[in-house]
Amino acid sequence: MRLLLYRADGNTAPWVRDFKAQLPALDVVEWSSRIDASACDYALVWGAPPELLAQLASVKAIFVAGAGVDALFKFGDGLPDVPVVRLGDAGMGVQMAEYVLHAVLRYFRRFDDYENQARDGVWAPLALEEKQAFTVGVMGTGALGTRVLDALGHFGFPRRGWSRTAKHIDGVDCFAGAGELGAFLAGTRVLVCMLPLTPDTNNLVDRAVLEQLPRGAYLINVARGALVAEPDLLALIRSGHIAGATLDVFRNEPLPSPHPFWGEPRISITPHISALTVREDSVRQIVGKINALERGEPVADVVDRTRGY
Ligand code: OXD
């Protein structure tokens, strides 16, 4: 059995090593012009170029080494019609929860204000935010969004979720579809973007959406930069409508320099690290799925092509 491996960052050696350790029967080959991709049973890709994807029409499945599949689906018909399987949680959920919780607590407990005060040598307790009014709204209630909502629940934040289709999550006020977006936003103090990037969600968080949040709201984006209309966000931060943003993802990555976000103190920037791929967990998950597929069993996390995630 042969797996074709491609990573745009070139960091393939530890993946090959982990596959050898976990499934010795699997022959892992790295993509190059000498490799006949049509002789491979499976492919595992991250950031694959279209000329590679075009060669994958006969693999049994294309595994993606991440949660998001937009980098593949942007090629449209250039992506062969074989099952695409993304990573399930694989160690990312807990990292997302850590990241979002850290940002929410930073805003809620006013740590930015205390840092500014400390820099000026000021010792002055500030008023506590009212927790019942500090509602956190998560857009995108898939596995990772649900994990984040669960973590927030342990700290007693009022929680709401917004998704394409109606869902029920214990303890979470759920909203669905365009018709309920306004109601969702109106009661959200911290908006957390965890949606997949598709043609429907590109630029979804624009001026019209941000303006429906209450004045003084915060934005956290851990999904994809293109969900947010960056100039609109900047304008609303400068006008004071949005009090601050924590952004891990950007329309263009690395975030170019110069870019107005770099110089805006109310925007916190991290370099797409909110949930790094945990290689060993990912390899274990993919090996489990390959074994299941070989037995003719269904596997989780197969991407629905019509939805694009
Ligand atoms: C992912 C990512 O999709 O790292 O997993 O962005």
Short mmCIF file of C-alpha atoms and ligand atoms in Angstrom, two decimals:
data_model
loop_
_atom_site.label_atom_id
_atom_site.label_comp_id
_atom_site.label_asym_id
_atom_site.label_seq_id
_atom_site.Cartn_x
_atom_site.Cartn_y
_atom_site.Cartn_z
CA MET A 1 0.00 0.00 0.00
CA ARG A 2 1.42 3.38 -0.97
CA LEU A 3 0.79 6.87 0.43
CA LEU A 4 1.90 9.93 -1.50
CA LEU A 5 3.04 12.71 0.84
CA TYR A 6 3.27 16.40 0.01
CA ARG A 7 3.83 19.33 2.36
CA ALA A 8 4.38 22.82 1.02
CA ASP A 9 6.74 23.54 3.93
CA GLY A 10 8.96 20.62 2.86
CA ASN A 11 8.92 19.23 6.40
CA THR A 12 8.17 15.65 5.39
CA ALA A 13 10.86 13.57 7.16
CA PRO A 14 9.19 13.38 10.60
CA TRP A 15 5.88 12.44 8.95
CA VAL A 16 7.55 9.60 7.04
CA ARG A 17 9.18 8.43 10.28
CA ASP A 18 5.88 8.47 12.20
CA PHE A 19 4.02 6.59 9.46
CA LYS A 20 6.78 3.94 9.36
CA ALA A 21 6.50 3.52 13.12
CA GLN A 22 2.70 3.30 13.15
CA LEU A 23 2.00 1.40 9.91
CA PRO A 24 5.15 -0.35 8.64
CA ALA A 25 3.21 -1.89 5.74
CA LEU A 26 2.60 1.57 4.30
CA ASP A 27 5.12 2.74 1.73
CA VAL A 28 5.29 6.53 2.09
CA VAL A 29 6.67 8.36 -0.93
CA GLU A 30 7.28 12.06 -1.26
CA TRP A 31 5.91 13.77 -4.33
CA SER A 32 8.41 14.66 -7.04
CA SER A 33 8.41 14.69 -10.83
CA ARG A 34 9.74 11.07 -10.74
CA ILE A 35 6.77 9.73 -8.76
CA ASP A 36 3.85 8.16 -10.58
CA ALA A 37 1.02 9.46 -8.40
CA SER A 38 -1.49 7.23 -10.16
CA ALA A 39 0.27 4.21 -8.61
CA CYS A 40 -0.50 5.48 -5.08
CA ASP A 41 -3.43 4.30 -2.96
CA TYR A 42 -3.75 7.40 -0.80
CA ALA A 43 -2.38 10.93 -0.63
CA LEU A 44 -1.71 13.20 2.32
CA VAL A 45 -1.27 16.83 1.38
CA TRP A 46 -0.88 20.28 2.89
CA GLY A 47 -0.69 23.21 0.49
CA ALA A 48 -0.65 21.01 -2.61
CA PRO A 49 -0.14 22.64 -6.03
CA PRO A 50 -2.78 22.04 -8.75
CA GLU A 51 -0.39 19.95 -10.88
CA LEU A 52 -0.13 17.44 -8.03
CA LEU A 53 -3.89 17.37 -7.38
CA ALA A 54 -4.53 16.70 -11.05
CA GLN A 55 -2.60 13.42 -10.69
CA LEU A 56 -4.71 12.09 -7.81
CA ALA A 57 -7.78 10.93 -9.71
CA SER A 58 -7.17 7.26 -8.87
CA VAL A 59 -6.30 7.46 -5.16
CA LYS A 60 -8.84 6.04 -2.73
CA ALA A 61 -8.78 9.20 -0.62
CA ILE A 62 -6.92 12.48 -0.28
CA PHE A 63 -6.14 13.22 3.36
CA VAL A 64 -5.56 16.84 4.34
CA ALA A 65 -3.09 17.52 7.15
CA GLY A 66 -5.30 20.14 8.76
CA ALA A 67 -8.87 21.04 9.67
CA GLY A 68 -9.45 23.54 6.85
CA VAL A 69 -9.77 22.37 3.25
CA ASP A 70 -10.20 25.73 1.49
CA ALA A 71 -6.66 25.54 0.07
CA LEU A 72 -7.78 22.44 -1.87
CA PHE A 73 -11.31 23.43 -2.81
CA LYS A 74 -10.18 26.72 -4.30
CA PHE A 75 -9.05 24.67 -7.31
CA GLY A 76 -12.67 23.79 -8.08
CA ASP A 77 -12.84 21.24 -10.89
CA GLY A 78 -9.04 20.89 -10.68
CA LEU A 79 -9.62 18.76 -7.59
CA PRO A 80 -10.30 15.15 -8.67
CA ASP A 81 -13.58 13.62 -7.63
CA VAL A 82 -12.24 11.35 -4.87
CA PRO A 83 -13.07 11.49 -1.16
CA VAL A 84 -11.27 14.29 0.68
CA VAL A 85 -10.76 13.62 4.38
CA ARG A 86 -9.72 16.39 6.75
CA LEU A 87 -8.29 15.97 10.23
CA GLY A 88 -10.77 15.61 13.04
CA ASP A 89 -9.73 17.22 16.30
CA ALA A 90 -6.30 15.49 16.41
CA GLY A 91 -5.04 17.69 19.25
CA MET A 92 -6.25 20.96 17.74
CA GLY A 93 -9.42 21.39 19.80
CA VAL A 94 -7.66 21.89 23.11
CA GLN A 95 -5.26 24.40 21.55
CA MET A 96 -8.15 26.39 20.08
CA ALA A 97 -9.83 26.36 23.48
CA GLU A 98 -6.64 27.62 25.15
CA TYR A 99 -6.21 30.37 22.60
CA VAL A 100 -9.80 31.64 22.62
CA LEU A 101 -10.13 31.38 26.38
CA HIS A 102 -6.92 33.34 26.83
CA ALA A 103 -8.19 36.14 24.60
CA VAL A 104 -11.66 36.22 26.19
CA LEU A 105 -10.21 36.32 29.70
CA ARG A 106 -7.75 39.02 28.68
CA TYR A 107 -10.62 41.23 27.54
CA PHE A 108 -12.96 40.28 30.38
CA ARG A 109 -10.38 40.82 33.13
CA ARG A 110 -9.02 43.97 31.41
CA PHE A 111 -5.43 42.76 31.32
CA ASP A 112 -4.60 45.16 28.47
CA ASP A 113 -5.71 48.11 30.61
CA TYR A 114 -3.66 46.82 33.55
CA GLU A 115 -0.59 46.43 31.32
CA ASN A 116 -0.96 50.02 30.13
CA GLN A 117 -1.43 51.21 33.71
CA ALA A 118 1.60 49.27 34.91
CA ARG A 119 3.75 50.80 32.18
CA ASP A 120 2.76 54.22 33.55
CA GLY A 121 3.36 53.12 37.16
CA VAL A 122 -0.36 53.36 37.96
CA TRP A 123 -1.84 51.19 40.76
CA ALA A 124 -5.61 51.41 40.30
CA PRO A 125 -8.18 48.58 40.44
CA LEU A 126 -10.65 48.92 37.55
CA ALA A 127 -14.35 48.12 37.58
CA LEU A 128 -15.17 44.47 36.90
CA GLU A 129 -17.04 43.70 33.71
CA GLU A 130 -20.44 42.21 34.32
CA LYS A 131 -20.13 38.56 33.36
CA GLN A 132 -23.78 38.06 32.46
CA ALA A 133 -23.36 40.77 29.81
CA PHE A 134 -20.10 39.34 28.50
CA THR A 135 -21.65 36.91 26.05
CA VAL A 136 -19.29 35.01 23.79
CA GLY A 137 -20.71 34.14 20.37
CA VAL A 138 -18.99 31.48 18.30
CA MET A 139 -19.64 31.50 14.56
CA GLY A 140 -19.13 27.94 13.39
CA THR A 141 -20.18 25.18 15.77
CA GLY A 142 -18.36 22.20 14.30
CA ALA A 143 -16.05 20.00 16.38
CA LEU A 144 -13.59 22.80 17.16
CA GLY A 145 -16.26 25.45 17.79
CA THR A 146 -18.08 23.10 20.15
CA ARG A 147 -14.83 22.38 22.00
CA VAL A 148 -14.29 26.12 22.49
CA LEU A 149 -17.88 26.65 23.67
CA ASP A 150 -17.42 23.82 26.15
CA ALA A 151 -14.26 25.41 27.57
CA LEU A 152 -15.99 28.80 27.90
CA GLY A 153 -18.83 27.12 29.79
CA HIS A 154 -16.46 26.14 32.59
CA PHE A 155 -15.85 29.84 33.25
CA GLY A 156 -19.52 30.74 33.34
CA PHE A 157 -19.64 32.97 30.26
CA PRO A 158 -23.03 33.22 28.58
CA ARG A 159 -22.56 31.40 25.29
CA ARG A 160 -24.20 31.48 21.92
CA GLY A 161 -23.43 29.76 18.65
CA TRP A 162 -24.28 30.52 15.04
CA SER A 163 -24.19 27.95 12.28
CA ARG A 164 -25.53 27.40 8.77
CA THR A 165 -28.14 24.91 9.91
CA ALA A 166 -29.92 24.64 13.26
CA LYS A 167 -28.13 22.81 16.07
CA HIS A 168 -28.70 22.03 19.70
CA ILE A 169 -25.79 22.36 22.12
CA ASP A 170 -26.52 22.06 25.85
CA GLY A 171 -26.22 25.40 27.64
CA VAL A 172 -25.62 27.34 24.41
CA ASP A 173 -28.14 29.65 22.71
CA CYS A 174 -28.06 28.44 19.13
CA PHE A 175 -28.86 30.57 16.10
CA ALA A 176 -28.88 29.46 12.48
CA GLY A 177 -28.78 30.90 9.00
CA ALA A 178 -28.89 34.41 7.62
CA GLY A 179 -32.31 35.03 9.18
CA GLU A 180 -30.97 34.69 12.73
CA LEU A 181 -27.59 36.32 12.24
CA GLY A 182 -28.76 39.76 13.38
CA ALA A 183 -30.22 38.43 16.64
CA PHE A 184 -27.05 36.43 17.27
CA LEU A 185 -24.81 39.46 16.75
CA ALA A 186 -26.93 41.89 18.73
CA GLY A 187 -26.32 39.97 21.96
CA THR A 188 -22.67 39.04 21.37
CA ARG A 189 -19.92 40.89 23.24
CA VAL A 190 -17.05 38.74 21.94
CA LEU A 191 -17.42 37.35 18.44
CA VAL A 192 -15.26 34.29 17.75
CA CYS A 193 -14.85 33.29 14.09
CA MET A 194 -14.50 29.54 13.64
CA LEU A 195 -16.24 29.09 10.29
CA PRO A 196 -14.75 27.24 7.34
CA LEU A 197 -13.82 29.45 4.40
CA THR A 198 -16.16 28.87 1.46
CA PRO A 199 -17.56 31.18 -1.25
CA ASP A 200 -20.48 31.83 1.16
CA THR A 201 -18.31 32.86 4.11
CA ASN A 202 -15.68 34.88 2.24
CA ASN A 203 -15.88 38.45 3.65
CA LEU A 204 -18.90 37.44 5.76
CA VAL A 205 -17.66 39.48 8.70
CA ASP A 206 -17.86 42.87 7.04
CA ARG A 207 -18.94 46.32 8.18
CA ALA A 208 -22.63 45.38 8.12
CA VAL A 209 -22.01 42.39 10.40
CA LEU A 210 -19.57 44.13 12.74
CA GLU A 211 -21.89 47.11 13.14
CA GLN A 212 -24.60 44.79 14.48
CA LEU A 213 -22.38 43.87 17.42
CA PRO A 214 -22.87 46.10 20.46
CA ARG A 215 -20.47 49.04 20.76
CA GLY A 216 -17.34 47.91 22.63
CA ALA A 217 -17.46 44.35 21.28
CA TYR A 218 -14.35 42.30 20.55
CA LEU A 219 -13.45 40.05 17.64
CA ILE A 220 -11.35 36.88 17.75
CA ASN A 221 -10.52 35.16 14.46
CA VAL A 222 -8.94 31.71 14.61
CA ALA A 223 -10.38 30.32 11.36
CA ARG A 224 -9.40 32.01 8.10
CA GLY A 225 -8.43 35.61 7.46
CA ALA A 226 -10.66 35.93 4.41
CA LEU A 227 -13.78 35.58 6.58
CA VAL A 228 -13.18 39.16 7.72
CA ALA A 229 -13.23 42.29 5.56
CA GLU A 230 -9.99 43.70 6.91
CA PRO A 231 -10.51 47.40 5.97
CA ASP A 232 -13.98 47.32 7.58
CA LEU A 233 -12.58 45.89 10.80
CA LEU A 234 -9.85 48.50 10.92
CA ALA A 235 -12.32 51.35 10.35
CA LEU A 236 -14.62 50.10 13.12
CA ILE A 237 -11.74 49.68 15.55
CA ARG A 238 -10.61 53.21 14.80
CA SER A 239 -14.16 54.53 15.27
CA GLY A 240 -14.32 52.76 18.67
CA HIS A 241 -17.25 50.53 17.74
CA ILE A 242 -15.02 47.47 18.03
CA ALA A 243 -12.87 47.68 21.17
CA GLY A 244 -10.20 45.24 20.02
CA ALA A 245 -9.41 42.18 17.97
CA THR A 246 -7.25 39.12 18.42
CA LEU A 247 -6.31 37.80 15.01
CA ASP A 248 -4.45 34.59 14.32
CA VAL A 249 -5.26 34.42 10.60
CA PHE A 250 -5.11 36.91 7.76
CA ARG A 251 -6.18 37.22 4.15
CA ASN A 252 -2.53 37.17 3.13
CA GLU A 253 -0.10 35.17 5.21
CA PRO A 254 2.47 35.94 6.41
CA LEU A 255 0.77 39.26 7.20
CA PRO A 256 2.66 41.63 4.88
CA SER A 257 4.73 44.48 6.14
CA PRO A 258 3.66 47.23 5.94
CA HIS A 259 0.04 46.45 6.86
CA PRO A 260 -2.10 48.78 9.00
CA PHE A 261 -2.87 45.95 11.45
CA TRP A 262 0.76 45.88 12.60
CA GLY A 263 0.62 49.42 13.95
CA GLU A 264 -2.84 49.20 15.58
CA PRO A 265 -2.43 48.63 19.33
CA ARG A 266 -5.99 47.33 19.70
CA ILE A 267 -5.22 44.45 17.34
CA SER A 268 -3.26 41.50 18.75
CA ILE A 269 -1.52 39.46 16.09
CA THR A 270 -0.28 35.88 16.21
CA PRO A 271 1.17 33.98 13.22
CA HIS A 272 -1.52 31.31 12.58
CA ILE A 273 -0.65 29.28 15.65
CA SER A 274 -3.98 28.99 17.44
CA ALA A 275 -4.06 25.25 16.68
CA LEU A 276 -0.91 23.70 15.32
CA THR A 277 -1.09 20.27 13.77
CA VAL A 278 0.03 17.64 16.27
CA ARG A 279 1.89 15.28 13.98
CA GLU A 280 1.77 12.08 16.02
CA ASP A 281 -1.95 12.41 16.76
CA SER A 282 -2.62 13.24 13.11
CA VAL A 283 -0.66 10.25 11.83
CA ARG A 284 -2.47 7.98 14.32
CA GLN A 285 -5.81 9.31 13.08
CA ILE A 286 -4.92 8.91 9.39
CA VAL A 287 -3.56 5.39 9.95
CA GLY A 288 -6.84 4.50 11.70
CA LYS A 289 -8.81 5.87 8.76
CA ILE A 290 -6.69 4.07 6.17
CA ASN A 291 -7.19 0.79 8.06
CA ALA A 292 -10.95 1.43 8.20
CA LEU A 293 -11.13 2.26 4.48
CA GLU A 294 -9.16 -0.88 3.67
CA ARG A 295 -11.76 -2.88 5.62
CA GLY A 296 -14.47 -1.14 3.60
CA GLU A 297 -15.75 0.83 6.60
CA PRO A 298 -16.84 4.49 6.52
CA VAL A 299 -14.61 7.13 8.12
CA ALA A 300 -15.33 10.43 9.83
CA ASP A 301 -14.41 13.90 8.52
CA VAL A 302 -15.06 13.25 4.85
CA VAL A 303 -15.62 16.65 3.27
CA ASP A 304 -19.03 17.38 1.79
CA ARG A 305 -18.23 18.84 -1.62
CA THR A 306 -21.43 20.81 -1.98
CA ARG A 307 -20.85 22.57 1.36
CA GLY A 308 -17.10 22.84 0.86
CA TYR A 309 -16.18 21.65 4.39
C1 OXD B 1 -5.89 24.03 9.68
C2 OXD B 1 -4.97 25.15 9.92
O1 OXD B 1 -6.80 24.16 8.87
O2 OXD B 1 -3.88 24.93 10.50
O3 OXD B 1 -5.70 22.98 10.30
O4 OXD B 1 -5.28 26.29 9.58
#
